[in-house]
Amino acid sequence: AQSVTQLGSHVSVSEGALVLLRCNYSSSVPPYLFWYVQYPNQGLQLLLKYTTGATLVKGINGFEAEFKKSETSFHLTKPSAHMSDAAEYFCAVIRNSGNTPLVFGKGTRLSVIA
Amino acid sequence: GAVVSQHPSRVICKSGTSVKIECRSLDFQATTMFWYRQFPKQSLMLMATSNEGSKATYEQGVEKDKFLINHASLTLSTLTVTSAHPEDSSFYICSASEGSSYNEQFFGPGTRLTVL
């Protein structure tokens, strides 16, 4: 079964510092991978996704992620953290091929320190 | 981008009553809708998959008689929590996608249910 593991339930960075949120996946089919952000009491906003093609994926708000098959990883990065980046981040993988639900990681809470 | 709405955004009800939550795709036809549940400071857990015009497929451990899902049209799915109990208090989020092959899921803003 498909699954994702997010390393670190809480990451704290200084404003302007590099953001690195880790995600490893397990999938028996070619994975479709996603990163979502959730602000308190709100729904999910898609940051970026990998389906096929280029393994370095650029998303919104300056975030990017690289699909590394050999490492089964899809880590999320941003060169310079902003206070507004403080939120909960979820990595997800599509459960099967086709139009099927997402399997989410446990989430990583990002704090940005001024 | 595609927009999914949920109504209500917040609801407080008494134990034993039923609550209906609506999920609407505003600018596309959603052949499939998914209902997730999120407890505080936890991840999203899939409750059921709903395809327009057919019965919902529930995840293991989700009571289908307690969480009634109806997907009567290509733009509307409803989740009814019947005989609500305090342990049903949670954040319920729907997502919607179109087509039968992979398409991006668009998430609603969520509904906060509190059962007293």
PDB file of N, CA and C in Angstrom, chain A residues 27-98:
ATOM      1  N   SER A  27       5.592   3.224  -2.547  1.00  0.00           N
ATOM      2  CA  SER A  27       4.549   3.068  -3.544  1.00  0.00           C
ATOM      3  C   SER A  27       4.858   1.888  -4.448  1.00  0.00           C
ATOM      4  N   SER A  28       3.832   1.097  -4.712  1.00  0.00           N
ATOM      5  CA  SER A  28       3.993  -0.061  -5.591  1.00  0.00           C
ATOM      6  C   SER A  28       3.723   0.308  -7.046  1.00  0.00           C
ATOM      7  N   VAL A  29       3.279   1.527  -7.266  1.00  0.00           N
ATOM      8  CA  VAL A  29       3.043   2.011  -8.623  1.00  0.00           C
ATOM      9  C   VAL A  29       3.820   3.310  -8.779  1.00  0.00           C
ATOM     10  N   PRO A  30       4.075   3.746 -10.000  1.00  0.00           N
ATOM     11  CA  PRO A  30       4.750   5.044 -10.158  1.00  0.00           C
ATOM     12  C   PRO A  30       4.001   6.105  -9.370  1.00  0.00           C
ATOM     13  N   PRO A  31       4.674   6.768  -8.449  1.00  0.00           N
ATOM     14  CA  PRO A  31       3.957   7.635  -7.523  1.00  0.00           C
ATOM     15  C   PRO A  31       3.602   8.991  -8.100  1.00  0.00           C
ATOM     16  N   TYR A  32       2.441   9.462  -7.731  1.00  0.00           N
ATOM     17  CA  TYR A  32       2.097  10.864  -7.912  1.00  0.00           C
ATOM     18  C   TYR A  32       2.215  11.480  -6.519  1.00  0.00           C
ATOM     19  N   LEU A  33       3.021  12.495  -6.367  1.00  0.00           N
ATOM     20  CA  LEU A  33       3.347  13.033  -5.054  1.00  0.00           C
ATOM     21  C   LEU A  33       2.948  14.501  -4.953  1.00  0.00           C
ATOM     22  N   PHE A  34       2.569  14.902  -3.763  1.00  0.00           N
ATOM     23  CA  PHE A  34       2.021  16.238  -3.557  1.00  0.00           C
ATOM     24  C   PHE A  34       2.532  16.823  -2.240  1.00  0.00           C
ATOM     25  N   TRP A  35       2.608  18.122  -2.214  1.00  0.00           N
ATOM     26  CA  TRP A  35       2.792  18.865  -0.975  1.00  0.00           C
ATOM     27  C   TRP A  35       1.648  19.868  -0.856  1.00  0.00           C
ATOM     28  N   TYR A  36       1.024  19.845   0.335  1.00  0.00           N
ATOM     29  CA  TYR A  36      -0.045  20.782   0.637  1.00  0.00           C
ATOM     30  C   TYR A  36       0.337  21.596   1.870  1.00  0.00           C
ATOM     31  N   VAL A  37      -0.228  22.790   1.946  1.00  0.00           N
ATOM     32  CA  VAL A  37      -0.068  23.623   3.131  1.00  0.00           C
ATOM     33  C   VAL A  37      -1.456  23.885   3.722  1.00  0.00           C
ATOM     34  N   GLN A  38      -1.492  23.896   5.042  1.00  0.00           N
ATOM     35  CA  GLN A  38      -2.755  24.164   5.748  1.00  0.00           C
ATOM     36  C   GLN A  38      -2.522  25.211   6.820  1.00  0.00           C
ATOM     37  N   TYR A  39      -3.267  26.278   6.738  1.00  0.00           N
ATOM     38  CA  TYR A  39      -3.253  27.294   7.785  1.00  0.00           C
ATOM     39  C   TYR A  39      -4.353  26.957   8.790  1.00  0.00           C
ATOM     40  N   PRO A  40      -4.251  27.440  10.027  1.00  0.00           N
ATOM     41  CA  PRO A  40      -5.220  27.053  11.067  1.00  0.00           C
ATOM     42  C   PRO A  40      -6.664  27.213  10.631  1.00  0.00           C
ATOM     43  N   ASN A  41      -7.431  26.165  10.882  1.00  0.00           N
ATOM     44  CA  ASN A  41      -8.873  26.151  10.615  1.00  0.00           C
ATOM     45  C   ASN A  41      -9.213  26.416   9.152  1.00  0.00           C
ATOM     46  N   GLN A  42      -8.314  26.043   8.280  1.00  0.00           N
ATOM     47  CA  GLN A  42      -8.565  26.191   6.853  1.00  0.00           C
ATOM     48  C   GLN A  42      -8.359  24.870   6.130  1.00  0.00           C
ATOM     49  N   GLY A  43      -8.772  24.832   4.890  1.00  0.00           N
ATOM     50  CA  GLY A  43      -8.562  23.646   4.070  1.00  0.00           C
ATOM     51  C   GLY A  43      -7.133  23.569   3.576  1.00  0.00           C
ATOM     52  N   LEU A  44      -6.915  22.738   2.602  1.00  0.00           N
ATOM     53  CA  LEU A  44      -5.580  22.501   2.071  1.00  0.00           C
ATOM     54  C   LEU A  44      -5.349  23.285   0.789  1.00  0.00           C
ATOM     55  N   GLN A  45      -4.142  23.792   0.672  1.00  0.00           N
ATOM     56  CA  GLN A  45      -3.751  24.474  -0.555  1.00  0.00           C
ATOM     57  C   GLN A  45      -2.592  23.710  -1.189  1.00  0.00           C
ATOM     58  N   LEU A  46      -2.719  23.413  -2.454  1.00  0.00           N
ATOM     59  CA  LEU A  46      -1.671  22.678  -3.144  1.00  0.00           C
ATOM     60  C   LEU A  46      -0.466  23.584  -3.365  1.00  0.00           C
ATOM     61  N   LEU A  47       0.695  23.118  -2.904  1.00  0.00           N
ATOM     62  CA  LEU A  47       1.940  23.850  -3.147  1.00  0.00           C
ATOM     63  C   LEU A  47       2.573  23.419  -4.464  1.00  0.00           C
ATOM     64  N   LEU A  48       2.639  22.111  -4.659  1.00  0.00           N
ATOM     65  CA  LEU A  48       3.231  21.572  -5.868  1.00  0.00           C
ATOM     66  C   LEU A  48       2.920  20.093  -5.967  1.00  0.00           C
ATOM     67  N   LYS A  49       3.180  19.543  -7.153  1.00  0.00           N
ATOM     68  CA  LYS A  49       2.924  18.128  -7.359  1.00  0.00           C
ATOM     69  C   LYS A  49       3.924  17.570  -8.374  1.00  0.00           C
ATOM     70  N   TYR A  50       4.180  16.289  -8.232  1.00  0.00           N
ATOM     71  CA  TYR A  50       4.967  15.552  -9.207  1.00  0.00           C
ATOM     72  C   TYR A  50       4.100  14.422  -9.743  1.00  0.00           C
ATOM     73  N   THR A  51       3.970  14.366 -11.055  1.00  0.00           N
ATOM     74  CA  THR A  51       3.268  13.244 -11.670  1.00  0.00           C
ATOM     75  C   THR A  51       4.223  12.499 -12.592  1.00  0.00           C
ATOM     76  N   THR A  52       4.658  13.157 -13.637  1.00  0.00           N
ATOM     77  CA  THR A  52       5.665  12.587 -14.523  1.00  0.00           C
ATOM     78  C   THR A  52       6.550  13.729 -15.018  1.00  0.00           C
ATOM     79  N   GLY A  53       7.641  13.368 -15.705  1.00  0.00           N
ATOM     80  CA  GLY A  53       8.473  14.408 -16.306  1.00  0.00           C
ATOM     81  C   GLY A  53       9.560  14.891 -15.385  1.00  0.00           C
ATOM     82  N   ALA A  54       9.821  16.168 -15.427  1.00  0.00           N
ATOM     83  CA  ALA A  54      10.929  16.779 -14.685  1.00  0.00           C
ATOM     84  C   ALA A  54      10.827  16.457 -13.210  1.00  0.00           C
ATOM     85  N   THR A  55      11.937  16.044 -12.641  1.00  0.00           N
ATOM     86  CA  THR A  55      11.916  15.607 -11.247  1.00  0.00           C
ATOM     87  C   THR A  55      12.023  16.766 -10.257  1.00  0.00           C
ATOM     88  N   LEU A  56      12.485  17.914 -10.717  1.00  0.00           N
ATOM     89  CA  LEU A  56      12.507  19.109  -9.863  1.00  0.00           C
ATOM     90  C   LEU A  56      11.254  19.914 -10.173  1.00  0.00           C
ATOM     91  N   VAL A  57      10.429  20.016  -9.175  1.00  0.00           N
ATOM     92  CA  VAL A  57       9.129  20.643  -9.374  1.00  0.00           C
ATOM     93  C   VAL A  57       9.088  21.967  -8.622  1.00  0.00           C
ATOM     94  N   LYS A  58       8.683  22.999  -9.305  1.00  0.00           N
ATOM     95  CA  LYS A  58       8.542  24.305  -8.666  1.00  0.00           C
ATOM     96  C   LYS A  58       7.073  24.566  -8.375  1.00  0.00           C
ATOM     97  N   GLY A  59       6.839  25.129  -7.196  1.00  0.00           N
ATOM     98  CA  GLY A  59       5.471  25.395  -6.810  1.00  0.00           C
ATOM     99  C   GLY A  59       5.238  26.859  -6.501  1.00  0.00           C
ATOM    100  N   ILE A  60       4.190  27.088  -5.748  1.00  0.00           N
ATOM    101  CA  ILE A  60       3.844  28.461  -5.391  1.00  0.00           C
ATOM    102  C   ILE A  60       4.658  28.924  -4.200  1.00  0.00           C
ATOM    103  N   ASN A  61       4.688  30.230  -4.007  1.00  0.00           N
ATOM    104  CA  ASN A  61       5.324  30.846  -2.837  1.00  0.00           C
ATOM    105  C   ASN A  61       6.805  30.516  -2.703  1.00  0.00           C
ATOM    106  N   GLY A  62       7.456  30.206  -3.805  1.00  0.00           N
ATOM    107  CA  GLY A  62       8.889  29.967  -3.785  1.00  0.00           C
ATOM    108  C   GLY A  62       9.314  28.574  -3.369  1.00  0.00           C
ATOM    109  N   PHE A  63       8.387  27.682  -3.160  1.00  0.00           N
ATOM    110  CA  PHE A  63       8.709  26.311  -2.766  1.00  0.00           C
ATOM    111  C   PHE A  63       9.046  25.455  -3.986  1.00  0.00           C
ATOM    112  N   GLU A  64       9.882  24.471  -3.750  1.00  0.00           N
ATOM    113  CA  GLU A  64      10.158  23.477  -4.766  1.00  0.00           C
ATOM    114  C   GLU A  64      10.455  22.146  -4.099  1.00  0.00           C
ATOM    115  N   ALA A  65      10.353  21.078  -4.880  1.00  0.00           N
ATOM    116  CA  ALA A  65      10.620  19.742  -4.363  1.00  0.00           C
ATOM    117  C   ALA A  65      11.252  18.914  -5.471  1.00  0.00           C
ATOM    118  N   GLU A  66      12.068  17.971  -5.056  1.00  0.00           N
ATOM    119  CA  GLU A  66      12.724  17.113  -6.029  1.00  0.00           C
ATOM    120  C   GLU A  66      12.349  15.662  -5.790  1.00  0.00           C
ATOM    121  N   PHE A  67      11.854  15.024  -6.820  1.00  0.00           N
ATOM    122  CA  PHE A  67      11.531  13.612  -6.764  1.00  0.00           C
ATOM    123  C   PHE A  67      12.808  12.814  -6.996  1.00  0.00           C
ATOM    124  N   LYS A  68      13.175  12.006  -6.013  1.00  0.00           N
ATOM    125  CA  LYS A  68      14.356  11.155  -6.130  1.00  0.00           C
ATOM    126  C   LYS A  68      13.923   9.711  -5.958  1.00  0.00           C
ATOM    127  N   LYS A  69      13.830   9.028  -7.058  1.00  0.00           N
ATOM    128  CA  LYS A  69      13.340   7.651  -7.029  1.00  0.00           C
ATOM    129  C   LYS A  69      14.286   6.748  -6.245  1.00  0.00           C
ATOM    130  N   SER A  70      15.582   6.958  -6.430  1.00  0.00           N
ATOM    131  CA  SER A  70      16.559   6.090  -5.771  1.00  0.00           C
ATOM    132  C   SER A  70      16.494   6.217  -4.262  1.00  0.00           C
ATOM    133  N   GLU A  71      16.067   7.363  -3.786  1.00  0.00           N
ATOM    134  CA  GLU A  71      15.964   7.595  -2.346  1.00  0.00           C
ATOM    135  C   GLU A  71      14.522   7.547  -1.854  1.00  0.00           C
ATOM    136  N   THR A  72      13.603   7.292  -2.741  1.00  0.00           N
ATOM    137  CA  THR A  72      12.152   7.328  -2.457  1.00  0.00           C
ATOM    138  C   THR A  72      11.812   8.564  -1.639  1.00  0.00           C
ATOM    139  N   SER A  73      12.313   9.703  -2.097  1.00  0.00           N
ATOM    140  CA  SER A  73      12.091  10.937  -1.346  1.00  0.00           C
ATOM    141  C   SER A  73      11.453  12.006  -2.220  1.00  0.00           C
ATOM    142  N   PHE A  74      10.835  12.955  -1.535  1.00  0.00           N
ATOM    143  CA  PHE A  74      10.208  14.105  -2.203  1.00  0.00           C
ATOM    144  C   PHE A  74      10.247  15.262  -1.202  1.00  0.00           C
ATOM    145  N   HIS A  75      11.432  15.715  -0.895  1.00  0.00           N
ATOM    146  CA  HIS A  75      11.614  16.742   0.126  1.00  0.00           C
ATOM    147  C   HIS A  75      11.229  18.119  -0.409  1.00  0.00           C
ATOM    148  N   LEU A  76      10.662  18.917   0.458  1.00  0.00           N
ATOM    149  CA  LEU A  76      10.210  20.266   0.111  1.00  0.00           C
ATOM    150  C   LEU A  76      11.226  21.286   0.605  1.00  0.00           C
ATOM    151  N   THR A  77      11.583  22.225  -0.248  1.00  0.00           N
ATOM    152  CA  THR A  77      12.548  23.241   0.157  1.00  0.00           C
ATOM    153  C   THR A  77      12.088  24.632  -0.264  1.00  0.00           C
ATOM    154  N   LYS A  78      12.631  25.608   0.455  1.00  0.00           N
ATOM    155  CA  LYS A  78      12.464  27.011   0.096  1.00  0.00           C
ATOM    156  C   LYS A  78      13.729  27.722   0.552  1.00  0.00           C
ATOM    157  N   PRO A  79      14.362  28.480  -0.324  1.00  0.00           N
ATOM    158  CA  PRO A  79      15.669  29.066   0.019  1.00  0.00           C
ATOM    159  C   PRO A  79      15.638  30.015   1.211  1.00  0.00           C
ATOM    160  N   SER A  80      14.547  30.762   1.355  1.00  0.00           N
ATOM    161  CA  SER A  80      14.505  31.800   2.377  1.00  0.00           C
ATOM    162  C   SER A  80      13.121  31.838   3.004  1.00  0.00           C
ATOM    163  N   ALA A  81      13.050  31.483   4.272  1.00  0.00           N
ATOM    164  CA  ALA A  81      11.760  31.420   4.964  1.00  0.00           C
ATOM    165  C   ALA A  81      11.204  32.807   5.242  1.00  0.00           C
ATOM    166  N   HIS A  82       9.895  32.889   5.135  1.00  0.00           N
ATOM    167  CA  HIS A  82       9.181  34.126   5.457  1.00  0.00           C
ATOM    168  C   HIS A  82       8.220  33.828   6.599  1.00  0.00           C
ATOM    169  N   MET A  83       7.926  34.837   7.369  1.00  0.00           N
ATOM    170  CA  MET A  83       7.011  34.639   8.505  1.00  0.00           C
ATOM    171  C   MET A  83       5.692  34.024   8.059  1.00  0.00           C
ATOM    172  N   SER A  84       5.238  34.381   6.886  1.00  0.00           N
ATOM    173  CA  SER A  84       3.953  33.878   6.400  1.00  0.00           C
ATOM    174  C   SER A  84       3.998  32.395   6.016  1.00  0.00           C
ATOM    175  N   ASP A  85       5.188  31.795   6.022  1.00  0.00           N
ATOM    176  CA  ASP A  85       5.295  30.370   5.716  1.00  0.00           C
ATOM    177  C   ASP A  85       4.931  29.479   6.906  1.00  0.00           C
ATOM    178  N   ALA A  86       4.784  30.080   8.073  1.00  0.00           N
ATOM    179  CA  ALA A  86       4.439  29.292   9.254  1.00  0.00           C
ATOM    180  C   ALA A  86       3.064  28.662   9.069  1.00  0.00           C
ATOM    181  N   ALA A  87       3.032  27.341   9.089  1.00  0.00           N
ATOM    182  CA  ALA A  87       1.797  26.604   8.800  1.00  0.00           C
ATOM    183  C   ALA A  87       2.079  25.118   8.979  1.00  0.00           C
ATOM    184  N   GLU A  88       1.074  24.309   8.685  1.00  0.00           N
ATOM    185  CA  GLU A  88       1.232  22.859   8.692  1.00  0.00           C
ATOM    186  C   GLU A  88       1.393  22.402   7.246  1.00  0.00           C
ATOM    187  N   TYR A  89       2.348  21.515   7.024  1.00  0.00           N
ATOM    188  CA  TYR A  89       2.632  21.028   5.681  1.00  0.00           C
ATOM    189  C   TYR A  89       2.428  19.516   5.620  1.00  0.00           C
ATOM    190  N   PHE A  90       1.731  19.103   4.579  1.00  0.00           N
ATOM    191  CA  PHE A  90       1.440  17.686   4.411  1.00  0.00           C
ATOM    192  C   PHE A  90       1.991  17.189   3.078  1.00  0.00           C
ATOM    193  N   CYS A  91       2.673  16.081   3.153  1.00  0.00           N
ATOM    194  CA  CYS A  91       3.090  15.357   1.961  1.00  0.00           C
ATOM    195  C   CYS A  91       2.038  14.284   1.693  1.00  0.00           C
ATOM    196  N   ALA A  92       1.760  14.017   0.433  1.00  0.00           N
ATOM    197  CA  ALA A  92       0.735  13.026   0.117  1.00  0.00           C
ATOM    198  C   ALA A  92       1.110  12.279  -1.153  1.00  0.00           C
ATOM    199  N   VAL A  93       0.580  11.077  -1.257  1.00  0.00           N
ATOM    200  CA  VAL A  93       0.776  10.257  -2.449  1.00  0.00           C
ATOM    201  C   VAL A  93      -0.578   9.736  -2.884  1.00  0.00           C
ATOM    202  N   ILE A  94      -0.761   9.622  -4.173  1.00  0.00           N
ATOM    203  CA  ILE A  94      -2.035   9.094  -4.643  1.00  0.00           C
ATOM    204  C   ILE A  94      -2.077   7.607  -4.329  1.00  0.00           C
ATOM    205  N   ARG A  95      -3.259   7.125  -3.931  1.00  0.00           N
ATOM    206  CA  ARG A  95      -3.323   5.776  -3.392  1.00  0.00           C
ATOM    207  C   ARG A  95      -3.116   4.706  -4.450  1.00  0.00           C
ATOM    208  N   ASN A  96      -3.707   4.941  -5.603  1.00  0.00           N
ATOM    209  CA  ASN A  96      -3.558   3.995  -6.708  1.00  0.00           C
ATOM    210  C   ASN A  96      -3.472   4.804  -7.981  1.00  0.00           C
ATOM    211  N   SER A  97      -3.424   4.130  -9.087  1.00  0.00           N
ATOM    212  CA  SER A  97      -3.492   4.849 -10.342  1.00  0.00           C
ATOM    213  C   SER A  97      -4.929   5.320 -10.550  1.00  0.00           C
ATOM    214  N   GLY A  98      -5.089   6.247 -11.427  1.00  0.00           N
ATOM    215  CA  GLY A  98      -6.432   6.741 -11.696  1.00  0.00           C
ATOM    216  C   GLY A  98      -6.894   7.772 -10.684  1.00  0.00           C
TER     217      GLY A  98
END
